[in-house]
Amino acid sequence: MARRPLPRILSSGTTSLARGRDFARTAADSATDVLHPLLVIGRGLRILAAAGRRRWSETPKDKRGPALFLGAACVLVVALVPYGPLLALITLMAAAAWRGRDRTPVKTGPSDAEAERLGSLYEALVPYFSIPEDPSPLFAHGGEWDKAFSGYEFDGAGRLTRLHIRYPAYFTDGEASSRARIEALLHAKSGRGREYRFDWDEEGNQLDLSVLAALPTGIAAQPFVTSPGESVLGFTDSASVQRTLPVLEDEQPRDVPPVIWRTGPRSTEPHLLAVGQPGSGTSTLLRSLALQALRHGADVLIVDGGGSGEYACLTGRVGVLAVECGPVGAVATLEWAAQETERRLIATHRAREAGRPAPEDTRRPLWILLDQPSVLAHLAVAEGGPDPMAHLQVPLRHGRPAHVTVVVAEQFDHLELLHDAVWQHTRARIVLGPAAIQQITDVLGLPPHTTPTSQVPPGRGYARLGTGAVHRLQVPATPDPYDEGTHAGYRQAVLELLPERQPGPALAKAVGAAVPAAPERP
C-alpha cells in the first residue's frame, strides 16, 4: 500500500512554523503591552468584587436588609447629583487600578540561610561578650541575635557584607588584644579571602563590620597632577582621604583618592621606609617615586643593594646622578651625599647670616633611593671595607632643611640590620605584600583597621605618614621597562616618563672621580 505524502505545510514548513511562532509571540507581547491598563483594571475589579462578596458573606442575615437599603440610598444620591455617575465610575476605575497594580513583595527579614548564619555568628561571640555576673546578658547561648545585630547585609552568594553589632559596656574594647580577638573571629566566621574593615565606637559600645572593595590595580605610571614637593605613593579608599586625582585606568579616565607624601623643608615626614617580601612591589614604589621626582626637576641617587639591575633604565638619564650596585660605589655615593648635605647646610646658613636667599643649588631637591642596603652593608663588612650605611646618618638627620629626601626599601628578613637612624628618622612608613598583623604593627606603629589577606597583587599594602591613620595602599604599576615578562602597556608608560639621556655620569663630574656607567640597554 503506497504511503500518502504529508501535506506540504508539514513536510517543508519547518521554517514557516518557526516564523509563525515568533510572529504569534511578538503579537502576544504587543497586545499585552497595549492592553496592560485594561488588564490591571480588570484584576482590580476582580479583587474588589471578591472583597465585596467576602464582606457580604460575613454580614449577619439580620443586618443585610438595612445594608441593602443604605446601598440603594447611596446609589440614588449619586444618580441625582450632577456628574455623579461619571465621578462614581472614575472613582471605581481608580480604586480598581490601585488594587490591581503589580506589587512586588518586600523582603522584611533575612532568609533561613541568612538567619542561620547570623545565629551561628551570635553563638560564636557569646564567650567574648558575656560574663557570668551579668543578670541580663545581651549575648547568651540560645539568646536572640536580633537584639545584638541591629543591621546586616548579604551579597548574592549569601555571604555577609555589612554587620552592626552592639556589645556590653563591660567589654574591654580599649585593649588592642581584645579587639584583635573579635576581629579575628569575625574574619573567620564571615568568610576568608576578603578584606574587612572594623570601626569601633567605644563611646557607644558598637562595632561596624564592612567588606571593602578591591583597590584598582590597572593604574600605571603617568604624569600625576601634583605640585612640586608632592609625591603619589599610591591610591586608597575614598573614605580615607578628601582628595582625588584624575588618572587613566586601563585607558579610561576616572578620579581616584591618592595617598600624597609631602617632602621638603616644611614636611613633617621628610624620609620614608618601605618594607615587604620579595616580589611585593618595593622596587616598583622606588621607580615610581624616582620618576615623579625627576619630573619635578630633582636630582636622584640610586643604590641597588639587590643588584638585580631593575634600575638600569634610569642610568645616564638627565637628573640621575648615579645608579650604584656594588659596595665600593655605594660607599663613594653615600659619602658624597653626606658631604653634599653638609655643604648645603653651610651655604644656606651663610646666606641667611648675610641676609640673602639660599643659593639655587641648595634648593634643588636631592633624592637618595636605597633598595636593600643591608646586602651592600654585609658585603662591605665581609670585604673589610666601611659600612655604607654609616654615611647615611647625615642625610637622615639634617636632610630636611637641605632639601634632601631619603627613601629606604628593605625586606622583612633584614630589618634588624637597619641602623637606628633609619628607624628614628623615617616617619613615613609603608608595608607591601602579604604580612601578618603583628609585622604591620611593628613597622607602622599601629595595626591596620582591616584584615590583611594572604593573596594580594604586587604593590598592595598599607601606608602611614607620621602619626596619621593607617591607609590601604595600591602602588601605581611601574615595572622595569626592560623586563619583557611584565605588561607591555605598563612598560611603555614607564618609557614615556623617562628623561632624556645625558652624556657621562653626572656624579663623576660632581665629585671629581670616575664613576662607571652601566651599559645601555636597547
Coordinates of C-alpha atoms in Angstrom, one line a residue:
M1 CA 0.0 0.0 0.0
A2 CA 1.5 3.3 -1.1
R3 CA 2.2 5.8 1.7
R4 CA 0.4 9.1 1.1
P5 CA 2.7 12.1 1.1
L6 CA 2.4 14.6 4.0
P7 CA 0.9 17.9 3.4
R8 CA 3.4 20.5 2.2
I9 CA 2.9 22.6 5.3
L10 CA 4.0 19.7 7.5
S11 CA 6.8 18.3 5.3
S12 CA 8.6 21.5 4.3
G13 CA 7.2 24.1 6.6
T14 CA 9.7 24.0 9.5
T15 CA 10.9 27.5 8.7
S16 CA 7.3 28.7 8.3
L17 CA 6.3 27.2 11.6
A18 CA 9.2 28.8 13.4
R19 CA 8.4 32.2 11.8
G20 CA 4.8 31.8 12.7
R21 CA 5.6 31.1 16.3
D22 CA 7.8 34.1 16.5
F23 CA 5.1 36.2 14.9
A24 CA 2.5 34.9 17.4
R25 CA 4.8 35.6 20.3
T26 CA 5.5 39.1 19.2
A27 CA 1.8 39.8 18.6
A28 CA 1.0 38.5 22.1
D29 CA 3.7 40.7 23.7
S30 CA 2.4 43.7 21.8
A31 CA -1.2 43.0 22.8
T32 CA -0.1 42.6 26.4
D33 CA 1.6 46.0 26.4
V34 CA -1.4 47.7 24.7
L35 CA -3.9 46.1 26.9
H36 CA -1.9 46.3 30.2
P37 CA -4.1 49.2 31.7
L38 CA -7.2 47.2 31.0
L39 CA -5.7 44.1 32.5
V40 CA -4.7 46.0 35.6
I41 CA -8.2 47.5 36.0
G42 CA -9.8 44.1 35.3
R43 CA -7.6 42.5 38.0
G44 CA -8.6 45.3 40.4
L45 CA -12.3 44.9 39.7
R46 CA -12.0 41.2 40.4
I47 CA -10.2 41.9 43.7
L48 CA -12.9 44.4 44.7
A49 CA -15.7 42.0 43.7
A50 CA -14.1 39.2 45.8
A51 CA -13.7 41.6 48.7
G52 CA -17.4 42.6 48.4
R53 CA -18.6 39.0 48.3
R54 CA -16.5 38.2 51.3
R55 CA -17.8 41.2 53.2
W56 CA -21.4 40.3 52.3
S57 CA -20.9 36.7 53.4
E58 CA -19.5 37.9 56.8
T59 CA -22.5 40.3 57.3
P60 CA -25.2 38.7 59.6
K61 CA -28.6 38.0 58.0
D62 CA -30.5 40.4 60.3
K63 CA -28.3 43.3 59.1
R64 CA -28.4 42.6 55.4
G65 CA -31.7 44.4 54.8
P66 CA -30.5 47.7 56.3
A67 CA -27.3 47.3 54.4
L68 CA -29.2 46.9 51.1
F69 CA -31.3 49.9 51.9
L70 CA -28.2 52.0 52.7
G71 CA -26.6 50.9 49.4
A72 CA -29.7 51.7 47.4
A73 CA -29.9 55.2 49.0
C74 CA -26.3 55.9 48.1
V75 CA -26.9 54.8 44.5
L76 CA -29.9 57.1 44.3
V77 CA -28.0 60.1 45.7
V78 CA -25.1 59.5 43.2
A79 CA -27.6 59.3 40.4
L80 CA -29.3 62.6 41.3
V81 CA -26.0 64.5 41.8
P82 CA -24.8 66.4 38.7
Y83 CA -22.0 64.3 37.1
G84 CA -22.5 61.8 39.9
P85 CA -22.4 58.6 37.7
L86 CA -19.3 59.9 35.9
L87 CA -17.5 60.7 39.1
A88 CA -18.5 57.3 40.6
L89 CA -17.2 55.5 37.5
I90 CA -13.9 57.4 37.7
T91 CA -13.6 56.6 41.4
L92 CA -14.3 52.9 40.8
M93 CA -11.8 52.7 38.0
A94 CA -9.1 54.5 40.1
A95 CA -9.8 52.1 43.0
A96 CA -9.6 49.1 40.7
A97 CA -6.3 50.3 39.1
W98 CA -4.8 50.8 42.6
R99 CA -5.8 47.4 43.9
G100 CA -4.8 45.7 40.6
R101 CA -1.3 47.2 40.4
D102 CA 1.7 44.9 40.4
R103 CA 3.1 44.7 43.9
T104 CA 6.4 43.0 44.4
P105 CA 6.7 41.5 47.9
V106 CA 9.2 43.4 50.1
K107 CA 11.8 41.4 51.9
T108 CA 11.2 42.1 55.6
G109 CA 13.9 39.9 57.1
P110 CA 16.7 37.5 56.4
S111 CA 16.2 34.2 54.7
D112 CA 16.5 30.9 56.5
A113 CA 20.1 30.5 55.5
E114 CA 21.0 34.1 56.4
A115 CA 19.3 33.8 59.8
E116 CA 21.2 30.6 60.4
R117 CA 24.5 32.3 59.6
L118 CA 23.7 35.2 61.9
G119 CA 22.7 32.8 64.7
S120 CA 25.9 30.9 64.4
L121 CA 27.9 34.1 64.5
Y122 CA 26.0 35.3 67.5
E123 CA 26.7 32.0 69.3
A124 CA 30.4 32.3 68.5
L125 CA 30.6 35.8 70.1
V126 CA 28.9 34.7 73.3
P127 CA 32.1 33.7 75.1
Y128 CA 33.7 37.1 74.3
F129 CA 30.8 39.4 75.1
S130 CA 29.3 37.8 78.2
I131 CA 30.3 37.2 81.8
P132 CA 28.5 35.0 84.5
E133 CA 27.8 38.1 86.7
D134 CA 25.6 39.8 84.1
P135 CA 21.9 39.5 85.2
S136 CA 20.5 40.2 81.7
P137 CA 23.2 39.4 79.2
L138 CA 23.0 40.7 75.7
F139 CA 24.9 37.7 74.5
A140 CA 23.8 34.3 75.8
H141 CA 23.7 30.8 74.4
G142 CA 20.3 30.3 72.9
G143 CA 19.6 34.1 73.0
E144 CA 18.1 36.3 70.4
W145 CA 20.6 37.5 67.9
D146 CA 18.4 40.3 66.5
K147 CA 18.9 42.3 69.8
A148 CA 22.7 42.4 69.3
F149 CA 22.7 42.7 65.4
S150 CA 20.8 45.9 64.5
G151 CA 21.9 46.0 60.9
Y152 CA 23.2 43.5 58.3
E153 CA 23.6 43.0 54.6
F154 CA 24.4 39.9 52.4
D155 CA 25.6 39.6 48.9
G156 CA 24.1 37.5 46.1
A157 CA 26.2 34.4 47.3
G158 CA 24.7 34.7 50.8
R159 CA 27.9 36.0 52.4
L160 CA 27.9 38.8 54.9
T161 CA 29.0 42.2 53.6
R162 CA 28.0 44.5 56.5
L163 CA 27.1 44.0 60.2
H164 CA 26.4 46.4 63.0
I165 CA 27.0 44.9 66.4
R166 CA 26.0 46.1 69.9
Y167 CA 28.1 44.8 72.7
P168 CA 28.0 45.2 76.5
A169 CA 29.7 48.2 78.1
Y170 CA 32.0 46.0 80.3
F171 CA 33.8 44.6 77.2
T172 CA 37.4 45.8 77.2
D173 CA 37.3 47.5 73.8
G174 CA 40.1 49.8 74.8
E175 CA 42.6 46.9 74.7
A176 CA 44.1 46.1 71.4
S177 CA 44.3 42.4 72.2
S178 CA 40.6 42.2 73.0
R179 CA 39.7 43.9 69.7
A180 CA 42.1 41.7 67.8
R181 CA 40.3 38.6 69.1
I182 CA 36.9 39.8 68.0
E183 CA 38.2 40.9 64.6
A184 CA 39.9 37.5 64.0
L185 CA 36.7 35.7 64.9
L186 CA 34.5 37.8 62.7
H187 CA 37.0 37.4 59.8
A188 CA 37.0 33.6 60.2
K189 CA 33.2 33.3 60.5
S190 CA 32.2 35.8 57.8
G191 CA 34.4 34.3 55.1
R192 CA 38.1 34.3 54.4
G193 CA 39.7 35.7 51.2
R194 CA 38.1 39.2 51.6
E195 CA 39.2 42.3 53.4
Y196 CA 37.1 43.6 56.2
R197 CA 37.1 47.0 57.9
F198 CA 36.3 47.3 61.6
D199 CA 35.1 50.6 63.0
W200 CA 34.9 50.6 66.8
D201 CA 32.7 53.1 68.6
E202 CA 34.0 52.8 72.1
E203 CA 31.7 55.6 73.4
G204 CA 28.5 53.9 72.0
N205 CA 29.7 50.3 72.5
Q206 CA 29.1 49.5 68.9
L207 CA 31.1 47.8 66.1
D208 CA 30.6 48.2 62.4
L209 CA 32.0 45.4 60.1
S210 CA 32.1 46.1 56.3
V211 CA 33.6 44.3 53.3
L212 CA 36.0 46.6 51.3
A213 CA 36.2 46.5 47.6
A214 CA 39.5 45.8 45.9
L215 CA 41.7 48.7 45.2
P216 CA 42.4 49.4 41.5
T217 CA 45.4 47.7 40.0
G218 CA 45.2 49.0 36.5
I219 CA 46.6 52.4 37.1
A220 CA 50.0 52.6 35.5
A221 CA 52.8 55.2 36.0
Q222 CA 51.7 58.5 34.4
P223 CA 52.2 62.3 35.0
F224 CA 50.1 62.8 38.1
V225 CA 48.6 66.3 38.8
T226 CA 50.6 67.2 41.8
S227 CA 52.6 70.2 43.0
P228 CA 56.4 70.2 43.5
G229 CA 57.2 68.5 46.8
E230 CA 54.2 66.2 46.5
S231 CA 54.6 62.5 45.6
V232 CA 51.9 60.0 45.0
L233 CA 52.6 56.8 47.0
G234 CA 49.6 55.1 45.6
F235 CA 45.8 55.0 45.9
T236 CA 43.4 54.2 48.7
D237 CA 39.8 54.2 49.7
S238 CA 37.6 57.2 49.1
A239 CA 36.5 57.4 52.7
S240 CA 40.2 57.7 53.9
V241 CA 41.2 60.9 52.2
Q242 CA 39.4 64.1 51.0
R243 CA 41.2 64.5 47.7
T244 CA 41.0 62.8 44.3
L245 CA 43.3 62.8 41.3
P246 CA 42.4 62.4 37.6
V247 CA 44.1 59.3 36.2
L248 CA 43.8 56.8 33.4
E249 CA 42.9 53.3 34.4
D250 CA 43.1 50.9 31.5
E251 CA 42.8 53.8 29.1
Q252 CA 39.7 55.1 30.9
P253 CA 39.7 58.4 32.7
R254 CA 38.5 58.4 36.3
D255 CA 39.1 60.2 39.7
V256 CA 40.7 58.1 42.4
P257 CA 41.7 59.1 46.0
P258 CA 45.5 59.2 46.4
V259 CA 47.9 58.9 49.3
I260 CA 50.1 62.0 49.0
W261 CA 53.5 62.3 50.6
R262 CA 54.9 65.8 51.0
T263 CA 58.6 66.3 51.2
G264 CA 60.9 69.4 51.6
P265 CA 61.8 71.8 54.5
R266 CA 58.2 72.1 55.7
S267 CA 57.5 68.4 55.7
T268 CA 56.9 66.6 59.0
E269 CA 57.8 63.2 57.4
P270 CA 60.9 64.0 55.2
H271 CA 62.1 60.4 54.8
L272 CA 60.3 57.1 54.0
L273 CA 60.8 53.4 54.8
A274 CA 59.2 50.7 52.7
V275 CA 59.2 47.1 53.9
G276 CA 58.0 44.0 52.1
Q277 CA 58.7 40.5 50.9
P278 CA 60.4 39.7 47.6
G279 CA 58.1 40.5 44.8
S280 CA 55.8 42.7 46.9
G281 CA 56.5 45.8 44.9
T282 CA 59.1 47.8 46.9
S283 CA 61.2 48.3 43.8
T284 CA 58.1 49.4 41.9
L285 CA 57.5 52.0 44.6
L286 CA 61.1 53.3 44.3
R287 CA 60.8 53.6 40.5
S288 CA 57.5 55.4 40.8
L289 CA 59.0 57.9 43.3
A290 CA 62.1 58.4 41.1
L291 CA 60.1 59.2 38.0
Q292 CA 57.9 61.7 39.9
A293 CA 61.0 63.4 41.5
L294 CA 62.7 63.7 38.1
R295 CA 59.5 65.2 36.6
H296 CA 59.7 68.0 39.2
G297 CA 63.4 68.7 38.5
A298 CA 65.1 66.9 41.3
D299 CA 68.4 65.1 41.4
V300 CA 68.3 61.3 42.1
L301 CA 70.8 58.9 43.5
I302 CA 70.0 55.2 43.4
V303 CA 71.8 52.5 45.4
D304 CA 70.6 49.0 44.3
G305 CA 71.7 46.6 47.0
G306 CA 69.9 43.6 45.4
G307 CA 72.0 44.0 42.2
S308 CA 69.1 42.9 40.1
G309 CA 69.5 45.7 37.6
E310 CA 65.9 46.9 37.9
Y311 CA 67.1 50.5 37.8
A312 CA 69.2 50.2 34.6
C313 CA 66.6 52.2 32.7
L314 CA 67.5 55.3 34.8
T315 CA 71.2 55.1 34.2
G316 CA 72.5 58.1 32.3
R317 CA 69.3 60.0 32.3
V318 CA 69.0 63.7 32.9
G319 CA 68.8 64.3 36.7
V320 CA 70.0 60.8 37.7
L321 CA 73.4 61.3 39.3
A322 CA 74.3 57.7 39.7
V323 CA 72.9 54.1 39.9
E324 CA 75.2 52.0 42.1
C325 CA 75.1 48.3 42.6
G326 CA 78.4 47.5 44.3
P327 CA 79.7 48.2 47.8
V328 CA 82.6 50.4 46.7
G329 CA 80.4 52.6 44.5
A330 CA 77.7 52.7 47.2
V331 CA 80.3 53.9 49.8
A332 CA 81.5 56.6 47.5
T333 CA 78.0 57.7 46.5
L334 CA 76.7 57.9 50.1
E335 CA 79.9 59.7 51.3
W336 CA 79.3 62.3 48.6
A337 CA 75.7 62.6 49.6
A338 CA 76.7 63.2 53.2
Q339 CA 79.2 65.9 52.1
E340 CA 76.6 67.5 49.8
T341 CA 74.1 67.7 52.7
E342 CA 76.7 69.4 54.9
R343 CA 77.7 71.8 52.1
R344 CA 74.1 72.7 51.5
L345 CA 73.6 73.4 55.2
I346 CA 76.7 75.6 55.5
A347 CA 75.8 77.5 52.3
T348 CA 72.2 78.1 53.5
H349 CA 73.4 79.2 56.9
R350 CA 75.9 81.7 55.5
A351 CA 73.3 83.1 53.1
R352 CA 70.9 83.7 55.9
E353 CA 73.5 85.4 58.0
A354 CA 74.2 87.7 55.1
G355 CA 70.5 88.4 54.6
R356 CA 70.4 86.8 51.2
P357 CA 68.2 83.9 49.9
A358 CA 69.7 80.5 49.8
P359 CA 71.7 79.6 46.7
E360 CA 69.8 77.9 43.9
D361 CA 71.9 74.7 44.0
T362 CA 71.0 74.2 47.7
R363 CA 67.3 74.4 46.9
R364 CA 67.3 71.8 44.2
P365 CA 65.8 68.6 45.7
L366 CA 68.1 65.7 46.1
W367 CA 66.6 62.2 46.4
I368 CA 68.6 59.2 47.7
L369 CA 66.9 55.9 47.0
L370 CA 68.2 52.8 48.6
D371 CA 66.9 49.3 47.7
Q372 CA 68.0 46.6 50.1
P373 CA 71.0 48.5 51.6
S374 CA 71.6 45.7 54.2
V375 CA 73.0 43.5 51.4
L376 CA 75.7 46.1 50.5
A377 CA 76.5 46.6 54.1
H378 CA 77.1 42.9 54.6
L379 CA 79.3 42.7 51.5
A380 CA 81.3 45.8 52.6
V381 CA 81.9 44.4 56.1
A382 CA 82.8 41.0 54.6
E383 CA 85.4 42.6 52.3
G384 CA 86.9 44.6 55.2
G385 CA 85.6 48.0 54.0
P386 CA 83.5 50.7 55.7
D387 CA 79.8 50.3 56.2
P388 CA 77.9 52.4 53.5
M389 CA 75.0 52.9 55.9
A390 CA 77.3 54.9 58.2
H391 CA 77.3 57.8 55.7
L392 CA 73.5 57.8 55.6
Q393 CA 73.1 59.3 59.1
V394 CA 73.9 62.9 58.0
P395 CA 71.2 63.0 55.2
L396 CA 68.7 61.4 57.6
R397 CA 69.4 63.7 60.5
H398 CA 69.8 67.0 58.5
G399 CA 68.3 66.3 55.2
R400 CA 65.0 68.2 55.6
P401 CA 66.4 71.8 55.7
A402 CA 68.9 70.8 52.9
H403 CA 66.1 69.6 50.6
V404 CA 67.4 66.0 50.8
T405 CA 65.0 63.1 50.9
V406 CA 65.9 59.6 51.7
V407 CA 63.8 56.5 50.8
V408 CA 64.9 53.1 52.0
A409 CA 63.3 49.8 50.8
E410 CA 64.1 46.7 52.8
Q411 CA 62.8 43.2 53.3
F412 CA 61.3 41.8 56.5
D413 CA 64.1 39.3 56.9
H414 CA 66.8 42.1 57.1
L415 CA 65.1 44.7 59.2
E416 CA 67.3 44.0 62.2
L417 CA 70.3 45.1 60.1
L418 CA 69.0 48.7 59.6
H419 CA 70.7 51.4 61.6
D420 CA 68.8 53.1 64.4
A421 CA 69.0 56.4 62.4
V422 CA 66.8 54.8 59.7
W423 CA 64.1 53.8 62.2
Q424 CA 64.3 57.1 64.0
H425 CA 64.1 59.5 61.0
T426 CA 61.9 57.6 58.6
R427 CA 58.5 58.7 59.9
A428 CA 56.6 57.8 56.7
R429 CA 56.2 54.0 56.6
I430 CA 54.9 51.6 54.0
V431 CA 54.3 47.8 54.2
L432 CA 53.7 46.0 50.9
G433 CA 52.8 42.4 50.2
P434 CA 51.4 39.7 52.4
A435 CA 52.2 40.3 56.1
A436 CA 50.9 39.4 59.5
I437 CA 49.1 42.0 61.6
Q438 CA 51.9 42.0 64.1
Q439 CA 54.5 42.6 61.3
I440 CA 52.5 45.5 60.0
T441 CA 52.1 46.9 63.6
D442 CA 55.8 46.7 64.2
V443 CA 56.6 48.7 61.2
L444 CA 53.8 51.2 61.1
G445 CA 53.3 51.6 64.9
L446 CA 49.6 50.9 64.6
P447 CA 47.6 47.9 63.5
P448 CA 45.5 48.3 60.3
H449 CA 41.7 48.8 60.6
T450 CA 41.3 46.0 58.0
T451 CA 42.2 42.3 57.9
P452 CA 45.1 41.6 55.6
T453 CA 44.6 38.8 53.1
S454 CA 47.1 36.1 52.2
Q455 CA 46.9 36.7 48.5
V456 CA 47.5 40.3 47.3
P457 CA 48.7 41.8 44.0
P458 CA 52.1 43.4 43.8
G459 CA 52.2 46.9 45.2
R460 CA 49.3 46.3 47.6
G461 CA 49.8 47.1 51.3
Y462 CA 49.4 49.8 54.0
A463 CA 50.9 53.3 54.5
R464 CA 51.1 55.6 57.5
L465 CA 52.5 59.1 57.3
G466 CA 53.9 60.2 60.7
T467 CA 51.3 59.9 63.4
G468 CA 48.4 59.8 61.0
A469 CA 46.0 57.0 60.3
V470 CA 46.8 53.7 58.5
H471 CA 45.7 53.7 54.9
R472 CA 45.2 50.9 52.4
L473 CA 47.6 51.4 49.5
Q474 CA 48.0 50.3 45.9
V475 CA 51.2 51.5 44.3
P476 CA 50.9 52.5 40.6
A477 CA 52.2 49.8 38.2
T478 CA 55.8 50.9 37.4
P479 CA 57.6 47.8 36.2
D480 CA 61.1 47.6 34.8
P481 CA 60.7 48.6 31.2
Y482 CA 63.4 46.1 30.2
D483 CA 61.6 43.2 31.8
E484 CA 59.7 41.6 28.9
G485 CA 57.7 39.4 31.4
T486 CA 55.6 42.3 32.6
H487 CA 52.7 44.1 31.0
A488 CA 53.6 45.7 27.7
G489 CA 51.4 48.8 28.3
Y490 CA 52.9 49.4 31.7
R491 CA 56.4 49.1 30.3
Q492 CA 55.6 51.6 27.6
A493 CA 54.2 54.0 30.1
V494 CA 57.4 54.0 32.1
L495 CA 59.5 54.5 28.9
E496 CA 57.4 57.6 28.1
L497 CA 58.2 59.1 31.5
L498 CA 61.9 58.5 31.4
P499 CA 64.0 61.7 30.9
E500 CA 66.4 62.0 28.0
R501 CA 69.9 60.5 28.2
Q502 CA 72.8 62.8 29.1
P503 CA 76.5 62.2 28.1
G504 CA 78.6 61.0 31.0
P505 CA 77.7 60.3 34.6
A506 CA 76.7 63.4 36.4
L507 CA 78.0 62.3 39.8
A508 CA 81.5 61.7 38.5
K509 CA 81.7 65.4 37.5
A510 CA 80.3 66.4 40.9
V511 CA 82.9 64.5 43.0
G512 CA 85.8 64.6 40.5
A513 CA 86.0 60.8 40.3
A514 CA 85.2 58.4 37.6
V515 CA 82.0 56.5 38.3
P516 CA 81.5 53.8 35.7
A517 CA 78.1 53.9 34.0
A518 CA 76.0 50.8 33.4
P519 CA 75.9 49.7 29.8
E520 CA 73.0 51.0 27.8
R521 CA 70.1 48.7 27.1
P522 CA 68.3 48.8 23.8

